[in-house]
Tab-separated table of C-alpha atoms in Angstrom:
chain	number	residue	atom	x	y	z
O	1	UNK	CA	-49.544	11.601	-25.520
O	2	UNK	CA	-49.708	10.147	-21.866
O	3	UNK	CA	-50.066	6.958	-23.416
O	4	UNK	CA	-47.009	7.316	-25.626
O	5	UNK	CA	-44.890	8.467	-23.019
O	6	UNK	CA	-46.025	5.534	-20.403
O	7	UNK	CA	-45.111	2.928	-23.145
O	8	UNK	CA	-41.712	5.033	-23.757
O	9	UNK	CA	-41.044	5.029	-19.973
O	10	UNK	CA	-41.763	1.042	-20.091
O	11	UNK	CA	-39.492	0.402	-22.599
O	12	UNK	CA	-36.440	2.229	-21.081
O	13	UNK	CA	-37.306	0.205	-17.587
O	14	UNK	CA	-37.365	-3.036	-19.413
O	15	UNK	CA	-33.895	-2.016	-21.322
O	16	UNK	CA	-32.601	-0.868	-17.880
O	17	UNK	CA	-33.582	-4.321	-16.490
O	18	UNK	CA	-31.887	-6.190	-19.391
O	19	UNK	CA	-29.117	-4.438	-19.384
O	20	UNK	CA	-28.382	-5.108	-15.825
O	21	UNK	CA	-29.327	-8.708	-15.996
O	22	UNK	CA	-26.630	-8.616	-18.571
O	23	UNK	CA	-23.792	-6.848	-16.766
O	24	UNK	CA	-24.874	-9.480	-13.686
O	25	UNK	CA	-24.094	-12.186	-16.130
O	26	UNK	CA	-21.138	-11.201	-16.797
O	27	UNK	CA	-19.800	-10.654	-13.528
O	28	UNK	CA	-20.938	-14.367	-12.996
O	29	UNK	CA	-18.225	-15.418	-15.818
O	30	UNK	CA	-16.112	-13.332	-14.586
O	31	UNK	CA	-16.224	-14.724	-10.765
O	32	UNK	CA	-16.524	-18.005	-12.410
O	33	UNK	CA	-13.014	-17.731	-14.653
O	34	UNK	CA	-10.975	-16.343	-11.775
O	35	UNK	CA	-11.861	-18.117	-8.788
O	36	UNK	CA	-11.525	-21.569	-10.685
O	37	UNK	CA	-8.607	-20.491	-12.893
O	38	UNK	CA	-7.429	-17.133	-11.880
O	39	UNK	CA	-3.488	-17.576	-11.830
O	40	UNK	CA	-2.373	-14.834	-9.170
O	41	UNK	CA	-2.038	-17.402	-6.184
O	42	UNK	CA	0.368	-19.508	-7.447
O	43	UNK	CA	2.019	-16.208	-9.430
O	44	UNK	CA	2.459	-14.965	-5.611
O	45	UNK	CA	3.632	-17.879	-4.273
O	46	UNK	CA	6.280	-17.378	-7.157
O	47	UNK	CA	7.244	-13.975	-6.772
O	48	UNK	CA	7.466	-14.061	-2.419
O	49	UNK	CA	8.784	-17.515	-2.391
O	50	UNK	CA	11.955	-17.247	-5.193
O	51	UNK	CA	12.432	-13.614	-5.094
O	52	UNK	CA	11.100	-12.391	-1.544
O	53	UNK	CA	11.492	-9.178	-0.301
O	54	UNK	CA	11.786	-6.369	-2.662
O	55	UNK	CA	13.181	-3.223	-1.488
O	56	UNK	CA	13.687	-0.263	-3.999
O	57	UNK	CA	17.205	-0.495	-5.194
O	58	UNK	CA	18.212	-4.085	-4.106
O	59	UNK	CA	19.175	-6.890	-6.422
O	60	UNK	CA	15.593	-8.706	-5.536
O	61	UNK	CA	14.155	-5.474	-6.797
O	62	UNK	CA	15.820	-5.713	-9.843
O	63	UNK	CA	14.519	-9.546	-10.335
O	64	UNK	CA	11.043	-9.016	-9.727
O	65	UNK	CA	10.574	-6.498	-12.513
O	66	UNK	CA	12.032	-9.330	-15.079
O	67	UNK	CA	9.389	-11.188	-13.406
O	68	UNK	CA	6.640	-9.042	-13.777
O	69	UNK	CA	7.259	-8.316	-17.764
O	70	UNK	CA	7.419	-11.721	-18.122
O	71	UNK	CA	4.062	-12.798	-16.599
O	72	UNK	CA	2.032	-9.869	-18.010
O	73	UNK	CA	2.814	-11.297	-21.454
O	74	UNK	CA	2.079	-13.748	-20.153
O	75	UNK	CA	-1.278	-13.046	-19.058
O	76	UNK	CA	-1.857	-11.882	-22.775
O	77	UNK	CA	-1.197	-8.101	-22.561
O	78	UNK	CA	-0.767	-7.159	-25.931
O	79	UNK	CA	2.094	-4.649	-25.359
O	80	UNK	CA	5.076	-4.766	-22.377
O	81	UNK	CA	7.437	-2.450	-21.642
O	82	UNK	CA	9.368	-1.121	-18.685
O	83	UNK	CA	9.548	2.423	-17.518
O	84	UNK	CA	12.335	4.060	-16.678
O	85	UNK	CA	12.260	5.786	-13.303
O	86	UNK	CA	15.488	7.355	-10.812
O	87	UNK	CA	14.870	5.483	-7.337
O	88	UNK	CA	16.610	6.283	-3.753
O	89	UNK	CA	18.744	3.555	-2.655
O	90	UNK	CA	18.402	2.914	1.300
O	91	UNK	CA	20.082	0.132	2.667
O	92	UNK	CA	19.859	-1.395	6.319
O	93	UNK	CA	23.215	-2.889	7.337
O	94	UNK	CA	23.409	-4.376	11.051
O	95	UNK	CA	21.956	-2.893	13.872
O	96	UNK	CA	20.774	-3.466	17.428
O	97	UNK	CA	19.339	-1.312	20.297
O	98	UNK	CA	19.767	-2.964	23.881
O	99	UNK	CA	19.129	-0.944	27.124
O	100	UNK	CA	20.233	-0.563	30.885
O	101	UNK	CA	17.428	-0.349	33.758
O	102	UNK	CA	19.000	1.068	36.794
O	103	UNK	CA	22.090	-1.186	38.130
O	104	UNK	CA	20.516	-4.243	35.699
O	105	UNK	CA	22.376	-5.790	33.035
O	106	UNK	CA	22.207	-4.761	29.367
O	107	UNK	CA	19.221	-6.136	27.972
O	108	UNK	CA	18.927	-6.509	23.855
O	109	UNK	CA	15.352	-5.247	21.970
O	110	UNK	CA	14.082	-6.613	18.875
O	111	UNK	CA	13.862	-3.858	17.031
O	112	UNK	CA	14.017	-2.493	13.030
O	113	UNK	CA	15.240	1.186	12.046
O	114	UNK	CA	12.726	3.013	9.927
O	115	UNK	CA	13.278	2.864	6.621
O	116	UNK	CA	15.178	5.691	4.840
O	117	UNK	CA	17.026	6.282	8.123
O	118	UNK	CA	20.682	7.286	8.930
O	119	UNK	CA	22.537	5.325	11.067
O	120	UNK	CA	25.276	5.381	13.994
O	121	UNK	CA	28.235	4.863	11.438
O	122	UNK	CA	28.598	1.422	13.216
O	123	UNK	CA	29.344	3.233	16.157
O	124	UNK	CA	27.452	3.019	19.463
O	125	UNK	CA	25.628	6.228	20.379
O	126	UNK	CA	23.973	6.155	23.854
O	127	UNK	CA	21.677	8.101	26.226
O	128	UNK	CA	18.804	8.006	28.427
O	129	UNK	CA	15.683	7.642	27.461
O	130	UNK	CA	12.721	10.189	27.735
O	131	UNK	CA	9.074	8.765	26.777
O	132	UNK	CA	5.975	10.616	25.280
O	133	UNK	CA	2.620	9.557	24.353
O	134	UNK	CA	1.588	12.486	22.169
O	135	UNK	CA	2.881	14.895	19.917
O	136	UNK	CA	1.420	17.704	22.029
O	137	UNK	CA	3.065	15.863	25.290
O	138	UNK	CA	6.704	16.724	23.441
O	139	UNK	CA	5.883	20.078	22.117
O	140	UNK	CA	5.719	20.679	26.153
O	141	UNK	CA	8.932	19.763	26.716
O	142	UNK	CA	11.917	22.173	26.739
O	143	UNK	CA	14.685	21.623	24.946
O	144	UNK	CA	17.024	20.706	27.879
O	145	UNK	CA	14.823	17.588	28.783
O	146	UNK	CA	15.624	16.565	25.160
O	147	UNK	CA	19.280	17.060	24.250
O	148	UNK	CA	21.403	14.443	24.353
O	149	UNK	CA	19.161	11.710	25.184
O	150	UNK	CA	17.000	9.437	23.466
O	151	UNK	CA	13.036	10.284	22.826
O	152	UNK	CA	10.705	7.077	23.028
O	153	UNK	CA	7.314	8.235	21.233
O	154	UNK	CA	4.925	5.440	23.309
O	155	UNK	CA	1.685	6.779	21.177
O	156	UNK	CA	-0.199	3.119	20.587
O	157	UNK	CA	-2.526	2.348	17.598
O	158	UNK	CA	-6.034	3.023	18.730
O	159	UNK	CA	-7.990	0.217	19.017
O	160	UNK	CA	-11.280	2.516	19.135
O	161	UNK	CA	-11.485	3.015	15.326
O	162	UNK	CA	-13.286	0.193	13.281
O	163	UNK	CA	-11.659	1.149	10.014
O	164	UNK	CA	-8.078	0.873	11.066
O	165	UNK	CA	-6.582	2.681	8.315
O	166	UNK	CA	-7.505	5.827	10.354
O	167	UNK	CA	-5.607	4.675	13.545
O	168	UNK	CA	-2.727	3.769	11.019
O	169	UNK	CA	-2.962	7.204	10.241
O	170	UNK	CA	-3.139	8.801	13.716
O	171	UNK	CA	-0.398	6.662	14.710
O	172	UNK	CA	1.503	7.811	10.793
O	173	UNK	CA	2.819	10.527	12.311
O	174	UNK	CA	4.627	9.680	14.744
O	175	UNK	CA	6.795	7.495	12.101
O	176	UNK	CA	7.420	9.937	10.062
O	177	UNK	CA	8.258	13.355	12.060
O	178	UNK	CA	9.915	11.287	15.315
O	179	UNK	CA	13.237	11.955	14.351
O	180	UNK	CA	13.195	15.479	12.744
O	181	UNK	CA	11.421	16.355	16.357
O	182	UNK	CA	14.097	14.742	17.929
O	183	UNK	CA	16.869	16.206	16.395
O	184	UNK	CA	15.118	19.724	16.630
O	185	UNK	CA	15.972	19.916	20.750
O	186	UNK	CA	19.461	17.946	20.221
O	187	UNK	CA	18.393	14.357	20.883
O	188	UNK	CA	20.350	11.415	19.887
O	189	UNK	CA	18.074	9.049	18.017
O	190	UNK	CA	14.472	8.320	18.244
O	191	UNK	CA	12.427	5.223	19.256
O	192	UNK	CA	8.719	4.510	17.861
O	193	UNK	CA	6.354	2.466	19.106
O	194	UNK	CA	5.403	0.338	16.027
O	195	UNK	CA	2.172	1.258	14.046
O	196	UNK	CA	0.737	-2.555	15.049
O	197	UNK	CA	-2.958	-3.594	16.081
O	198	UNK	CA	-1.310	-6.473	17.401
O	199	UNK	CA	-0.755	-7.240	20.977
O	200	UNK	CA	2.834	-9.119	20.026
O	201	UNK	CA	6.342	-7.684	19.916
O	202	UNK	CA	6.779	-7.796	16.430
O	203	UNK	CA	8.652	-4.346	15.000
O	204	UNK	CA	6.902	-2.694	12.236
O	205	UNK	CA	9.510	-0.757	9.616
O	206	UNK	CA	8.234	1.932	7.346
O	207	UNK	CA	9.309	5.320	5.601
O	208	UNK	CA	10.285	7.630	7.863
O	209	UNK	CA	10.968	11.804	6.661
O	210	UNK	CA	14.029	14.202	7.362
O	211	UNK	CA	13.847	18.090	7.150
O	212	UNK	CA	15.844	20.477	5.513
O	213	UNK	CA	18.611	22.128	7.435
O	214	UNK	CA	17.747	19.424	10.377
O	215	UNK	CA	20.190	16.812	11.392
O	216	UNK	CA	19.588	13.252	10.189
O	217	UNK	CA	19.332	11.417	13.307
O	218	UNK	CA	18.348	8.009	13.847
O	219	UNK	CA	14.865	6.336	14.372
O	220	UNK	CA	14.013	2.870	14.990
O	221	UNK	CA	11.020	1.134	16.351
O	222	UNK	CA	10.134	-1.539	18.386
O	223	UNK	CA	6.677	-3.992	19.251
O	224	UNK	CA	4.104	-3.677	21.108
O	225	UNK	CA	4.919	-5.630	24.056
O	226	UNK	CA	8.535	-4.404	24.211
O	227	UNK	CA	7.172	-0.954	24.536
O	228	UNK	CA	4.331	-1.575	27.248
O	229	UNK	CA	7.788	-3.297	28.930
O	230	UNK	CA	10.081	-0.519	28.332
O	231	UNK	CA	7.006	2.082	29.514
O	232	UNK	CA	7.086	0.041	32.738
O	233	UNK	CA	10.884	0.143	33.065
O	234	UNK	CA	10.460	4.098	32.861
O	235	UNK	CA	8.086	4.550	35.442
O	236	UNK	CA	10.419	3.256	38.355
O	237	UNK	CA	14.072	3.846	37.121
O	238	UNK	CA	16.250	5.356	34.618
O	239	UNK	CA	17.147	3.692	31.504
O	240	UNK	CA	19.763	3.702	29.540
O	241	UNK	CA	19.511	3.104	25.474
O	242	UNK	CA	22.457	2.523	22.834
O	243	UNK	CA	22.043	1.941	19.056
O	244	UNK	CA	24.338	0.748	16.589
O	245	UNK	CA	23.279	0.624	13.144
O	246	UNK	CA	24.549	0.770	9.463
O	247	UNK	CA	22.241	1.912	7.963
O	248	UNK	CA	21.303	5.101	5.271
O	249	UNK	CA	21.073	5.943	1.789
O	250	UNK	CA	23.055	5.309	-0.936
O	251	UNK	CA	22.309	7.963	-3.425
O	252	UNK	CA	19.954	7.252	-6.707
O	253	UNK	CA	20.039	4.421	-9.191
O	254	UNK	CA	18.149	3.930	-12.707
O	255	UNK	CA	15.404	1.454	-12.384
O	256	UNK	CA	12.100	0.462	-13.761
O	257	UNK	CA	8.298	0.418	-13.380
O	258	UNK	CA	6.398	-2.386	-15.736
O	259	UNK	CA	3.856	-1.754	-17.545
O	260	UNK	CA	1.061	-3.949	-20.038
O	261	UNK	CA	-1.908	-3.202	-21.966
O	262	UNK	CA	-4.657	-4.512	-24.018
O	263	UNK	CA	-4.949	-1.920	-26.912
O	264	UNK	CA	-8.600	-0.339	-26.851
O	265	UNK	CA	-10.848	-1.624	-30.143
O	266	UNK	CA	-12.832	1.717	-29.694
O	267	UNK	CA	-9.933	4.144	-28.555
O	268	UNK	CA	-6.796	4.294	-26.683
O	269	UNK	CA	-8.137	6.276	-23.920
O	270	UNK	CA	-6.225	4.373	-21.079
O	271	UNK	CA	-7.866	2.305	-18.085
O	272	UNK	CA	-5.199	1.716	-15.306
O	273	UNK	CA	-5.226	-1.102	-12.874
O	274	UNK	CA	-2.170	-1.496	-10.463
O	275	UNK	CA	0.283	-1.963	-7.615
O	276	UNK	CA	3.575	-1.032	-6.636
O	277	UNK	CA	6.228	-3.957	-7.491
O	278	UNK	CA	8.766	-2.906	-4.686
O	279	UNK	CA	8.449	-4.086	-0.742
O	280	UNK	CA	10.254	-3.153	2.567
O	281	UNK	CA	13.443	-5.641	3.363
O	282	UNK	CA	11.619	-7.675	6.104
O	283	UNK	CA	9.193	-10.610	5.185
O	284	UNK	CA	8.662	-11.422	1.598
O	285	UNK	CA	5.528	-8.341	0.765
O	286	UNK	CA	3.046	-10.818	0.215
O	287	UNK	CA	0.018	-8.336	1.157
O	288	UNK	CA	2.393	-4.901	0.595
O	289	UNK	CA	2.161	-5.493	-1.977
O	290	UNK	CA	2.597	-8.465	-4.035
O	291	UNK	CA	-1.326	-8.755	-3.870
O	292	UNK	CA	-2.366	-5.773	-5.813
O	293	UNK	CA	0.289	-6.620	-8.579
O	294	UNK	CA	-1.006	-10.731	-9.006
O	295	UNK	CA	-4.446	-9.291	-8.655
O	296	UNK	CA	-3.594	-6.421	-11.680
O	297	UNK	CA	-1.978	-8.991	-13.885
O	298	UNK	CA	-5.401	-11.179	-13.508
O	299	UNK	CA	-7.417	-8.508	-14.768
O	300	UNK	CA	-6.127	-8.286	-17.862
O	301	UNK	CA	-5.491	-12.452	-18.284
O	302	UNK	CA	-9.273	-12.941	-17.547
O	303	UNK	CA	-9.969	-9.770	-20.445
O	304	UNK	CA	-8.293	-11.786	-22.948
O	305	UNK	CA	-9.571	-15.250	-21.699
O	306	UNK	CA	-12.888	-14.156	-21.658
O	307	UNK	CA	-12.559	-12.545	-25.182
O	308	UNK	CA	-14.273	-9.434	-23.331
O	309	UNK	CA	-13.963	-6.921	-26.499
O	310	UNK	CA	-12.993	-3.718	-24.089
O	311	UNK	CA	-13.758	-0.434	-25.678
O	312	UNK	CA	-10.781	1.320	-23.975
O	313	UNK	CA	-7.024	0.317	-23.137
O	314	UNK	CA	-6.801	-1.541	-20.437
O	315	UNK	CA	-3.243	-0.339	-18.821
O	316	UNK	CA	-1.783	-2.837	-15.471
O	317	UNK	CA	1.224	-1.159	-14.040
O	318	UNK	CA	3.199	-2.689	-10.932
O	319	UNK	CA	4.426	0.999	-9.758
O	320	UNK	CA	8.606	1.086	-8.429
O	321	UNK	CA	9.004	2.526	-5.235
O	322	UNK	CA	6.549	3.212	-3.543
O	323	UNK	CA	7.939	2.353	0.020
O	324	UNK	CA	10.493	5.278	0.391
O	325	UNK	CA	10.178	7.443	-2.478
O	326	UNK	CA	7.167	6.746	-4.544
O	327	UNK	CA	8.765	7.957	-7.567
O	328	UNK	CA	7.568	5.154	-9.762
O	329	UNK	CA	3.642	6.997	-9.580
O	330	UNK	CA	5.605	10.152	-9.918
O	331	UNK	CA	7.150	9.549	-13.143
O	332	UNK	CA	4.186	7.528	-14.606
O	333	UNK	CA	1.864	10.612	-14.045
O	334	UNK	CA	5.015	12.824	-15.646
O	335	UNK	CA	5.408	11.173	-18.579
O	336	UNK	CA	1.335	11.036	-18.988
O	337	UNK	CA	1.494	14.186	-18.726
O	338	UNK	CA	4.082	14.317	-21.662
O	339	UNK	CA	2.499	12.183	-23.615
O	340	UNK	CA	-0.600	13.524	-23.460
O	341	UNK	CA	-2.019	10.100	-22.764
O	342	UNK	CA	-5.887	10.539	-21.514
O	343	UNK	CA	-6.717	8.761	-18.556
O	344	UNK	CA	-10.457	7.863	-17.996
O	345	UNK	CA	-9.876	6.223	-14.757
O	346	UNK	CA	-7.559	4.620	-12.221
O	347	UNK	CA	-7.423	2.545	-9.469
O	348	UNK	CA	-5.068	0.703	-7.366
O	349	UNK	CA	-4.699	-2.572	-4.709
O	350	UNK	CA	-2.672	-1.808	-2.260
O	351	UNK	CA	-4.463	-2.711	1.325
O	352	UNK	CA	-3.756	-6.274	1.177
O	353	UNK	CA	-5.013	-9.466	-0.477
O	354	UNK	CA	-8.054	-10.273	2.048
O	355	UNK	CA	-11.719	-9.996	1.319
O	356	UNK	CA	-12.654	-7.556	-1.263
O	357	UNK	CA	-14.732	-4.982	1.110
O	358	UNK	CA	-15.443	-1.875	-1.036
O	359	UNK	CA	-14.116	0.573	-3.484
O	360	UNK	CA	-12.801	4.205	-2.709
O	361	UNK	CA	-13.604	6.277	-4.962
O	362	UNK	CA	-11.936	9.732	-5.392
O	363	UNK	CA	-13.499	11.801	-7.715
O	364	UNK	CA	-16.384	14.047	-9.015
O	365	UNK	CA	-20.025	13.596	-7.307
O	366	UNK	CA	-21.320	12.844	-10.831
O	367	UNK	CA	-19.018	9.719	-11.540
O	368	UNK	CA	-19.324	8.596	-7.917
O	369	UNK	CA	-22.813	8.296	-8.329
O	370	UNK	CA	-22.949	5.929	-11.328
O	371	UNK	CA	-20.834	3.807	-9.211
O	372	UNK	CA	-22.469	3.917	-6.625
O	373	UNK	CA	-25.271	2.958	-8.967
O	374	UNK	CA	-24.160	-0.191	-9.320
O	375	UNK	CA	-24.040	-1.543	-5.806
O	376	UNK	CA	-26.801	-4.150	-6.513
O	377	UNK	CA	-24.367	-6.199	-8.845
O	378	UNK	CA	-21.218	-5.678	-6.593
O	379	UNK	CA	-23.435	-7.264	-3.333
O	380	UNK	CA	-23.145	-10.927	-4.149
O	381	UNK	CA	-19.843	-10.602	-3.782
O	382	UNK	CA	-19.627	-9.199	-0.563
O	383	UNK	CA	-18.951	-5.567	-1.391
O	384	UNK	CA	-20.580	-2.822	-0.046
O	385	UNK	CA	-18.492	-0.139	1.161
O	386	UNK	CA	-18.577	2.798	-1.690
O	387	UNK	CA	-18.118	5.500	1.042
O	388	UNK	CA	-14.350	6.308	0.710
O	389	UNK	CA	-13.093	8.851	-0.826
O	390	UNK	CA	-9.099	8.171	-1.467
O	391	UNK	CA	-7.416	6.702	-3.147
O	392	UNK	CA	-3.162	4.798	-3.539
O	393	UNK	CA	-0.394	6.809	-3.543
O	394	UNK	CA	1.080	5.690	-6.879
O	395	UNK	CA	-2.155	7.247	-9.035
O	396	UNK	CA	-2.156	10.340	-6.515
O	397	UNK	CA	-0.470	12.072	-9.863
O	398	UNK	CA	-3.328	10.974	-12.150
O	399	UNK	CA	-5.646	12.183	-9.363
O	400	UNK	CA	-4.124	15.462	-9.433
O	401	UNK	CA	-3.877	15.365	-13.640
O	402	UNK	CA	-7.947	15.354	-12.599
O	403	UNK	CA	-8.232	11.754	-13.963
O	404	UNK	CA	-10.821	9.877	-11.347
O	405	UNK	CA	-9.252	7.394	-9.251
O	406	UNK	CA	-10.328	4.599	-6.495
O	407	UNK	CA	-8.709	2.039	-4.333
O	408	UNK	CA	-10.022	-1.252	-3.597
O	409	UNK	CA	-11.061	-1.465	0.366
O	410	UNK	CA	-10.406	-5.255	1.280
O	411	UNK	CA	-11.204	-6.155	4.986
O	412	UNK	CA	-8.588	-4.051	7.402
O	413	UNK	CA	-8.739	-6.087	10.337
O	414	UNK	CA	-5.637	-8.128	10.136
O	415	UNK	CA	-4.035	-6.049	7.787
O	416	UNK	CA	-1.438	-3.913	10.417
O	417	UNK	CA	-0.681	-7.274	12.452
O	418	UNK	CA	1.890	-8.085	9.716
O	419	UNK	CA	1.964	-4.391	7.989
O	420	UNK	CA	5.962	-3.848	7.146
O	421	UNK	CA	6.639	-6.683	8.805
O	422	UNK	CA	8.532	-9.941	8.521
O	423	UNK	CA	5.112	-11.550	9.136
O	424	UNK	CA	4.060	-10.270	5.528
O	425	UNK	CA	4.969	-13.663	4.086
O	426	UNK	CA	3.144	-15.978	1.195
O	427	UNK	CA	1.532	-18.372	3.858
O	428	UNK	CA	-0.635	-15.500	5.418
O	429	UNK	CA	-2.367	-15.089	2.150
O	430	UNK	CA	-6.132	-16.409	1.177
O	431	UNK	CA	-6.140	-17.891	-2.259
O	432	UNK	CA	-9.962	-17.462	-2.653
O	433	UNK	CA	-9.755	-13.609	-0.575
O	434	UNK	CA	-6.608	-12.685	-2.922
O	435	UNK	CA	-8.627	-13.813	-6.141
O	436	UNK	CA	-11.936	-12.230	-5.182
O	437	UNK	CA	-9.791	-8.859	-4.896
O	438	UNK	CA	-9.272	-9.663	-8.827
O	439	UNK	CA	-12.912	-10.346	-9.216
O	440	UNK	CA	-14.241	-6.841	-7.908
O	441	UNK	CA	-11.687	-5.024	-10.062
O	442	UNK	CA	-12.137	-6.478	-13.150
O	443	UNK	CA	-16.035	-6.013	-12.786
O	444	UNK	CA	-15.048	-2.697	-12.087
O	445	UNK	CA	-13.428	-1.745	-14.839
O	446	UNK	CA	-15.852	-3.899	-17.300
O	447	UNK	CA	-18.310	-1.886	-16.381
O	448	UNK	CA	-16.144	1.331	-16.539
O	449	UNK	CA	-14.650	0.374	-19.708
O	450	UNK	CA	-18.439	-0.058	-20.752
O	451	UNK	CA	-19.588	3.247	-19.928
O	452	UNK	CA	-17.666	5.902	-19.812
């Protein structure tokens, strides 16, 4: 009996052994097809260059999801349709924010309002300005420090954390509540020190929140080294700020997320790869996030070049808004719902096109594991990381449907330099870093499609 069960045990280890010599084989074609033929450079070039920006709602918008049908057939996606989704309009309008030191003369910012701001009307509202570093530093003050003049939240991106997705986060909430806070002690408008780990005086935009029953004041931020200036500025005299901008939101319009699949020869359980389609109105969203669509649409192209037989639809969707509303991922996970389409697993690219990193995975200890499992065959091309445990906004409704869902970690050092910026353009983009992104997630989801 010993005997039998040492020559079982030897058997499984050798078909362990084969089986991963296999899957490393094909991870080799798979590195091999993309890097020397992948087609999501030049697609990128294509979409940032002769569309650009791509804010929910705007005309650009409308042109990239024409685009995106169009090159997911194609890629060879056997099926192509667009979704139907209600998006908020926002639009920006002119604006600019100058200020008065003292007895100085006016002196103009560079600045952006947050996105999904109101505006002055085109009328210039003015006060003086009251800085904070922290949240808990304005909680402190009363109410009559605040009303009628202008809050600067001065709350930099910490430089201390390694991963800076968690000082993007710190820093997140400052963005987001500034002017609601504001407006809650009578202040006029609100000014936010950009969420940047640059040291340059680029502003960053980004979604910003209202509350109910609170007025909708403005907020706007500015760079880095504008605010270290205007912090200066403070310390010695009074200043003076006035805004004038145009813009707000301009109700709801019909609009469209695009999807494509390769039908499952086993079952039509779906696989989801993805990105949202949509981009802020500044720079041309060449990392946010024209990456994680190019690098979606290559997954399935290098499926059906490959003649990989997968088991399982394979489902690419470049989500609609997920800048200032995220309603595309919203009405995907609704209509799944509906449906009753079955999810085995999703995950999405949206933390830029640089070097593929890790993979986040969000889900059950027993599925992380088998991924985990697999490190050996991910480490020749450089990833590693299989710590997280989040994943994108847009699948947040599969998540929550209990379908398991990941996000692919590329390096995050550079990535809030140019974050919402007009720096997010097509030149600051890697070809060989945006198609090894496509590598790791179609190895992913061969080996997903393969097993589960």
């Amino acid at each position: 009996m010993k005997k039998l069960i040492g020559t079982t045990l030897a058997l499984l280890s050798i078909a362990t052994c084969a089986q991963a010599q296999g899957d490393s084989i094909q991870f080799s074609k798979i590195s091999t097809e993309i890097l020397n033929n992948g087609k999501g450079y030049e697609e990128l070039r294509d979409l940032t260059q002769n569309i650009g920006n791509r804010l929910s709602g705007s005309e650009a918008y409308e042109k990239s999801v024409q685009w995106a049908a169009k090159e997911l057939r194609n890629a060879g996606a056997d099926k192509v349709w667009l979704q139907e989704v209600m998006i908020p309009v926002w639009k920006r309008g002119k604006e600019f924010l100058y200020i008065k030191a003292g007895s100085g003369k006016p002196q103009s910012l560079k600045m952006l309002s947050l996105g999904n701001s109101e505006g002055t009307g085109g009328k210039d509202v003015s006060g003086e300005i009251v800085m904070v570093k922290s949240l808990e530093e304005y909680e402190q003050l009363p109410a009559e420090k605040v009303k009628g003049k202008i809050v600067f939240f001065n709350h930099p991106f910490d430089q201390n954390y390694v991963q800076t997705f968690i000082a993007y986060r710190d820093a997140g909430a400052y963005r987001r509540s500034a002017a609601a806070l504001t407006a809650k002690k009578g202040g006029k408008f609100a000014i936010v020190r950009s969420l940047s780990s640059a040291l340059d005086d680029v502003p960053h935009t980004g979604g910003m929140k209202y509350e109910d029953n609170i007025e909708k004041i403005p907020a706007v931020c500015i760079g880095n080294t504008t605010a270290d200036q205007l912090e200066e500025l403070l310390k010695t005299q009074k200043v003076i700020a006035t805004l004038n901008s145009n813009c707000g939101m301009k109700g709801e319009k019909l609009s469209h997320s695009v999807i494509g699949e390769i039908t499952g020869k086993k079952d039509q359980n779906v696989i989801v790869v993805g990105g949202h389609l949509d981009s802020w109105d500044v720079g041309q969203g060449a990392h946010d996030d024209g990456a994680g669509i190019v690098q979606s649409i290559e997954v399935l192209r290098t499926f059906k070049k490959l003649g990989i037989q997968n088991n399982h639809t394979i489902r690419a969707v470049c989500f609609a808004n997920e800048e200032n509303g995220t309603k595309g991922g919203k009405q995907y996970g609704k209509t799944a719902k509906e449906t009753n389409d079955k999810h085995l697993f999703a995950i999405e690219s949206d933390a830029g096109g640089f070097s593929p990193r890790g993979i986040s995975l969000e889900m059950d200890d027993i599925k992380r594991k088998q991924i985990q499992g697999w490190v050996n065959l991910f480490l020749p091309y450089g990833v590693y990381n299989f710590d997280g445990k989040y994943s994108g906004s847009d699948i947040a409704p599969l998540h929550e449907m209990g379908v398991p869902t990941a996000e692919l970690v590329p390096d995050p050092q550079r990535y809030f330099d140019i974050h919402h910026t007009e720096e997010d353009t097509f030149e600051k983009v890697n070809r060989r870093e945006l198609l090894l992104g496509s590598v790791v997630m179609t190895q992913l989801i061969y080996m997903i499609d393969k097993n589960w």
